[in-house]
Coordinates of C-alpha atoms in Angstrom, one line a residue:
M1 CA 10.8 -12.3 14.2
L2 CA 9.9 -14.0 10.9
H3 CA 9.3 -17.7 10.4
L4 CA 10.5 -19.2 7.1
R5 CA 9.2 -22.5 5.8
L6 CA 11.2 -23.7 2.8
I7 CA 10.7 -26.7 0.4
V8 CA 14.1 -27.5 -0.9
P9 CA 15.2 -30.0 -3.6
A10 CA 17.4 -32.6 -1.9
D11 CA 20.5 -31.7 -3.8
R12 CA 20.3 -28.1 -2.6
T13 CA 19.5 -28.7 1.1
E14 CA 23.1 -28.5 2.2
A15 CA 23.6 -25.1 0.5
V16 CA 20.4 -23.7 1.9
V17 CA 21.3 -24.8 5.4
R18 CA 24.8 -23.3 5.1
T19 CA 23.2 -20.0 4.0
I20 CA 20.9 -19.9 6.9
E21 CA 23.6 -20.9 9.4
K22 CA 25.9 -18.1 8.3
T23 CA 23.2 -15.4 8.4
V24 CA 23.4 -13.4 11.6
G25 CA 20.0 -13.3 13.3
T26 CA 18.8 -16.8 12.5
T27 CA 17.8 -19.5 15.0
H28 CA 15.5 -22.5 15.5
L29 CA 16.7 -24.3 12.4
V30 CA 14.8 -27.5 11.5
V31 CA 15.5 -29.9 8.6
L32 CA 13.0 -32.6 7.7
P33 CA 14.5 -34.8 5.0
G34 CA 12.1 -36.0 2.4
A35 CA 9.0 -34.5 4.1
A36 CA 7.8 -32.5 1.1
R37 CA 5.7 -34.2 -1.6
D38 CA 4.6 -31.4 -4.0
P39 CA 7.2 -30.4 -5.0
A40 CA 9.3 -33.3 -3.7
G41 CA 12.2 -32.4 -1.4
D42 CA 13.2 -31.6 2.1
V43 CA 11.4 -29.1 4.4
V44 CA 13.7 -26.6 6.1
M45 CA 12.3 -24.2 8.7
C46 CA 13.9 -21.4 10.7
D47 CA 13.3 -18.2 12.5
V48 CA 15.1 -15.0 11.5
A49 CA 15.2 -11.5 12.9
R50 CA 13.2 -9.1 10.7
E51 CA 16.2 -6.9 10.1
A52 CA 18.1 -9.9 8.6
G53 CA 15.1 -11.2 6.7
D54 CA 15.6 -9.3 3.4
G55 CA 19.2 -10.3 3.0
L56 CA 18.4 -14.0 3.7
L57 CA 15.5 -14.0 1.3
G58 CA 17.7 -12.5 -1.4
E59 CA 20.3 -15.3 -0.9
L60 CA 17.7 -18.0 -1.0
R61 CA 16.3 -16.6 -4.3
G62 CA 19.9 -16.5 -5.5
L63 CA 20.0 -20.3 -5.0
G64 CA 16.9 -20.6 -7.2
L65 CA 14.7 -21.8 -4.4
D66 CA 11.7 -19.6 -5.5
E67 CA 11.8 -21.5 -8.9
T68 CA 12.7 -25.1 -7.8
G69 CA 11.0 -25.2 -4.4
S70 CA 9.1 -22.8 -2.2
I71 CA 9.7 -19.9 0.2
A72 CA 7.0 -19.0 2.7
V73 CA 7.3 -16.2 5.2
E74 CA 5.2 -15.6 8.3
N75 CA 5.3 -13.0 11.0
I76 CA 5.8 -14.3 14.5
D77 CA 3.5 -12.5 16.9
L78 CA 5.0 -14.1 20.0
S79 CA 8.3 -16.0 20.5
L80 CA 9.3 -17.1 24.0
S81 CA 12.8 -18.1 23.4
K82 CA 16.2 -16.9 24.7
R83 CA 17.7 -18.0 21.4
A84 CA 15.2 -15.7 19.5
D85 CA 16.1 -12.8 21.8
T86 CA 19.8 -13.4 21.1
A87 CA 19.2 -13.6 17.4
E88 CA 17.4 -10.3 17.4
E89 CA 20.2 -8.7 19.4
E90 CA 22.9 -10.0 17.1
A91 CA 21.2 -8.8 13.9
P92 CA 22.3 -5.3 13.0
G93 CA 19.7 -2.5 13.0
E94 CA 16.2 -2.4 14.3
G95 CA 13.4 -4.6 13.1
A96 CA 10.9 -1.7 12.9
D97 CA 13.2 0.0 10.4
A98 CA 13.8 -3.1 8.2
V99 CA 12.2 -3.2 4.8
L100 CA 11.3 -6.6 3.4
W101 CA 11.2 -5.7 -0.3
E102 CA 9.8 -9.0 -1.4
Q103 CA 7.0 -8.7 1.0
L104 CA 6.3 -5.1 0.0
A105 CA 6.4 -6.0 -3.7
D106 CA 3.9 -8.9 -3.1
A107 CA 1.6 -6.8 -1.0
T108 CA 1.5 -3.9 -3.5
H109 CA 1.1 -6.3 -6.4
E110 CA -2.1 -7.5 -4.9
E111 CA -3.4 -4.1 -3.8
S112 CA -2.7 -2.5 -7.1
T113 CA -4.6 -4.9 -9.3
L114 CA -7.7 -3.6 -11.1
S115 CA -10.2 -6.0 -9.7
A116 CA -14.0 -6.0 -9.3
T117 CA -13.6 -5.6 -5.5
Y118 CA -11.2 -2.6 -5.9
L119 CA -13.6 -0.9 -8.3
A120 CA -16.6 -1.6 -6.1
F121 CA -14.9 0.0 -3.1
L122 CA -13.7 3.0 -5.0
V123 CA -17.2 3.6 -6.6
I124 CA -19.0 3.2 -3.3
A125 CA -16.5 5.5 -1.6
T126 CA -17.0 8.1 -4.3
M127 CA -20.7 8.0 -4.1
I128 CA -20.6 8.3 -0.3
A129 CA -18.4 11.3 -0.7
A130 CA -20.8 12.8 -3.3
C131 CA -23.5 12.7 -0.6
G132 CA -21.1 14.3 1.8
V133 CA -20.2 17.2 -0.5
V134 CA -23.9 17.9 -1.4
L135 CA -25.0 17.8 2.2
D136 CA -21.8 19.6 3.4
N137 CA -21.4 16.7 5.9
A138 CA -17.8 16.2 7.1
I139 CA -18.6 12.8 8.7
L140 CA -19.6 11.4 5.3
I141 CA -16.4 12.8 3.8
V142 CA -14.3 11.1 6.4
G143 CA -16.2 7.9 6.0
A144 CA -15.6 8.0 2.2
M145 CA -11.9 8.6 2.7
A146 CA -11.7 5.5 5.0
V147 CA -13.5 3.3 2.5
G148 CA -11.4 4.4 -0.5
P149 CA -8.8 1.7 -1.6
E150 CA -6.7 4.1 -3.7
F151 CA -3.6 4.0 -1.5
G152 CA -2.9 0.5 -2.7
P153 CA -2.1 1.3 -6.3
L154 CA -0.4 4.5 -5.2
A155 CA 2.0 2.5 -3.0
G156 CA 2.4 0.1 -5.9
L157 CA 3.5 2.9 -8.2
C158 CA 6.0 4.2 -5.6
T159 CA 7.4 0.7 -5.2
A160 CA 7.6 0.2 -8.9
L161 CA 9.5 3.4 -9.4
V162 CA 12.1 2.6 -6.7
R163 CA 12.5 -1.1 -7.8
R164 CA 12.3 -0.2 -11.5
A165 CA 9.5 -2.6 -12.1
P166 CA 7.6 -1.4 -15.3
R167 CA 4.9 -4.1 -15.1
L168 CA 4.0 -3.1 -11.5
A169 CA 4.1 0.6 -12.5
A170 CA 1.7 -0.1 -15.5
R171 CA -0.6 -2.2 -13.3
S172 CA -0.8 0.5 -10.6
A173 CA -1.3 3.4 -13.1
I174 CA -4.1 1.5 -14.9
A175 CA -5.8 0.8 -11.5
L176 CA -5.7 4.5 -10.6
L177 CA -6.7 5.9 -14.0
V178 CA -9.4 3.3 -14.8
G179 CA -10.6 3.2 -11.2
F180 CA -11.1 6.9 -10.8
A181 CA -12.5 7.3 -14.3
A182 CA -15.1 4.6 -13.7
A183 CA -15.9 5.9 -10.2
M184 CA -16.4 9.5 -11.4
A185 CA -18.5 8.4 -14.4
L186 CA -20.8 6.3 -12.2
T187 CA -21.0 9.0 -9.6
T188 CA -22.1 11.5 -12.1
G189 CA -24.9 9.2 -13.1
F190 CA -25.6 8.6 -9.4
S191 CA -25.9 12.4 -8.8
I192 CA -28.2 12.8 -11.7
A193 CA -30.4 10.0 -10.4
M194 CA -30.4 11.5 -6.9
D195 CA -31.4 14.9 -8.5
A196 CA -34.3 13.2 -10.3
V197 CA -35.8 11.8 -7.1
G198 CA -35.3 15.2 -5.3
L199 CA -32.4 14.2 -3.0
F200 CA -29.8 16.3 -4.7
G201 CA -30.2 19.8 -6.1
R202 CA -28.1 22.4 -7.9
D203 CA -28.7 24.9 -5.1
M204 CA -27.2 22.4 -2.6
L205 CA -24.0 22.4 -4.6
E206 CA -23.9 26.2 -5.2
R207 CA -24.6 27.3 -1.7
A208 CA -21.9 28.1 0.9
R209 CA -20.4 24.8 2.2
P210 CA -18.0 25.7 5.0
N211 CA -17.2 22.1 5.9
T212 CA -16.4 20.8 2.4
D213 CA -15.7 23.7 0.1
F214 CA -11.9 23.1 0.6
I215 CA -12.4 20.1 -1.7
W216 CA -12.6 22.2 -4.8
K217 CA -10.3 25.0 -3.7
P218 CA -6.8 23.4 -3.6
D219 CA -3.8 25.2 -2.2
M220 CA -0.3 24.4 -1.0
F221 CA -1.7 23.0 2.2
S222 CA -3.4 20.3 0.2
F223 CA 0.0 19.4 -1.4
A224 CA 1.8 19.5 2.0
V225 CA -0.8 17.2 3.6
A226 CA -0.5 14.8 0.7
V227 CA 3.2 14.7 1.0
L228 CA 3.0 14.0 4.7
A229 CA 0.4 11.3 4.2
G230 CA 2.6 9.7 1.5
I231 CA 5.5 9.5 3.9
A232 CA 3.3 8.1 6.7
G233 CA 1.6 5.6 4.5
T234 CA 4.9 4.3 3.1
L235 CA 6.4 3.9 6.5
S236 CA 3.4 2.1 7.8
L237 CA 3.7 -0.4 4.9
T238 CA 7.4 -1.0 5.2
S239 CA 7.4 -1.3 9.0
A240 CA 4.3 -3.5 9.0
K241 CA 2.4 -1.0 11.1
S242 CA -0.7 -1.0 8.9
G243 CA -2.9 0.7 11.6
A244 CA -1.4 4.0 10.5
L245 CA -3.0 3.5 7.0
V246 CA -6.4 4.5 8.4
G247 CA -5.0 7.9 9.4
V248 CA -3.4 8.2 6.0
A249 CA -6.7 7.4 4.3
I250 CA -8.6 10.1 6.1
S251 CA -6.0 12.8 5.6
V252 CA -6.0 13.1 1.8
T253 CA -8.7 14.5 -0.5
T254 CA -8.5 12.1 -3.4
V255 CA -12.0 10.4 -3.2
P256 CA -13.9 13.5 -2.1
A257 CA -12.3 15.6 -4.9
A258 CA -13.3 13.0 -7.5
A259 CA -16.8 13.0 -6.0
N260 CA -17.2 16.8 -6.1
A261 CA -15.9 16.8 -9.7
A262 CA -18.4 14.2 -10.7
V263 CA -21.4 16.0 -9.1
A264 CA -20.2 19.3 -10.5
L265 CA -20.0 17.8 -14.0
G266 CA -23.6 16.5 -13.7
Y267 CA -24.8 20.1 -13.0
G268 CA -22.4 21.8 -15.5
E269 CA -20.5 23.6 -12.7
I270 CA -17.2 23.8 -14.7
D271 CA -15.3 25.9 -12.1
Q272 CA -16.0 23.4 -9.3
M273 CA -15.2 20.5 -11.6
W274 CA -11.8 21.8 -12.6
G275 CA -11.0 22.9 -9.0
S276 CA -11.8 19.4 -7.7
T277 CA -9.8 17.8 -10.5
E278 CA -6.8 19.9 -9.6
Q279 CA -7.2 18.9 -6.0
L280 CA -7.3 15.3 -7.0
L281 CA -4.2 15.5 -9.1
L282 CA -2.4 17.5 -6.5
N283 CA -3.0 14.8 -3.9
L284 CA -2.0 12.0 -6.2
V285 CA 1.2 13.6 -7.2
G286 CA 2.1 14.6 -3.6
I287 CA 1.6 11.0 -2.4
V288 CA 3.6 9.4 -5.2
V289 CA 6.5 11.9 -4.9
A290 CA 6.7 11.5 -1.1
G291 CA 6.2 7.7 -1.2
T292 CA 8.9 7.2 -3.8
L293 CA 11.4 9.5 -2.0
T294 CA 10.7 7.7 1.3
L295 CA 11.3 4.3 -0.2
G296 CA 14.4 5.6 -1.9
V297 CA 15.8 6.9 1.3
Q298 CA 15.0 3.7 3.1
K299 CA 16.7 1.7 0.4
V300 CA 19.9 3.8 0.6
L301 CA 20.0 3.9 4.4
W302 CA 19.3 0.1 4.8
G303 CA 21.8 -0.7 2.2
R304 CA 24.5 1.3 4.0
R305 CA 23.6 -0.4 7.2
G306 CA 24.0 -3.8 5.6

């Protein structure tokens, strides 16, 4: 269930209440006349089944409530109410399959912004991965994958393509391009510094690395895994099961590939650098294609259900 808290101009309260009452899957409607001060108006609250939430939010925005008042949405972790149970049963479809497009757009907007925190996490993850590829340490590689924040702008790009949002697409693309470029440049400098103090060495990069040499040797398995990870990551976002994102993060070879390319560039190992870059691009393309198609299918299927 979702809880909606609305600030409504007094002259639109009746229309908002009618909209809520006619929506199948709503319950616990509360109207507090004159309770809002900034902006001034009435406070309207209700609970709605997740599968009916997207349609209700669309109608509320159609009434201009997002411009003249406020729409706040919260997830209800526990609701002990027969009315709530009845509302969920009456709402068509399953809550786990419902896509809240406004919530998805808001989440991906935040995650796809090129911020100092995003850059810091991506740079740190790439440097950790650089240590992993040089030491041929799979544990460090997995750790770097988990730290990397790159799935946010990838999801943002997928959402932008499905919703035809050019600004979100541009923001996501900039976050990816600038983020990886900065991370690889700084990691190249990091590897040179580590070499200067004797912690990295060319021989460590050139020797056999059975645990990590797949990073710069891309094949169709790399693309297949990226596609599956893109599907799983997108489903985890739209169904609010964010725990699956951890598994997605450690199943794709974006950050390790960027790290291996950066270290190889520092040592002039052109073959490894190009192989790693190809691995990186293959994973990025696979995730975007799979994520976009997954969102497109969800949009079509949920639209038919509605």
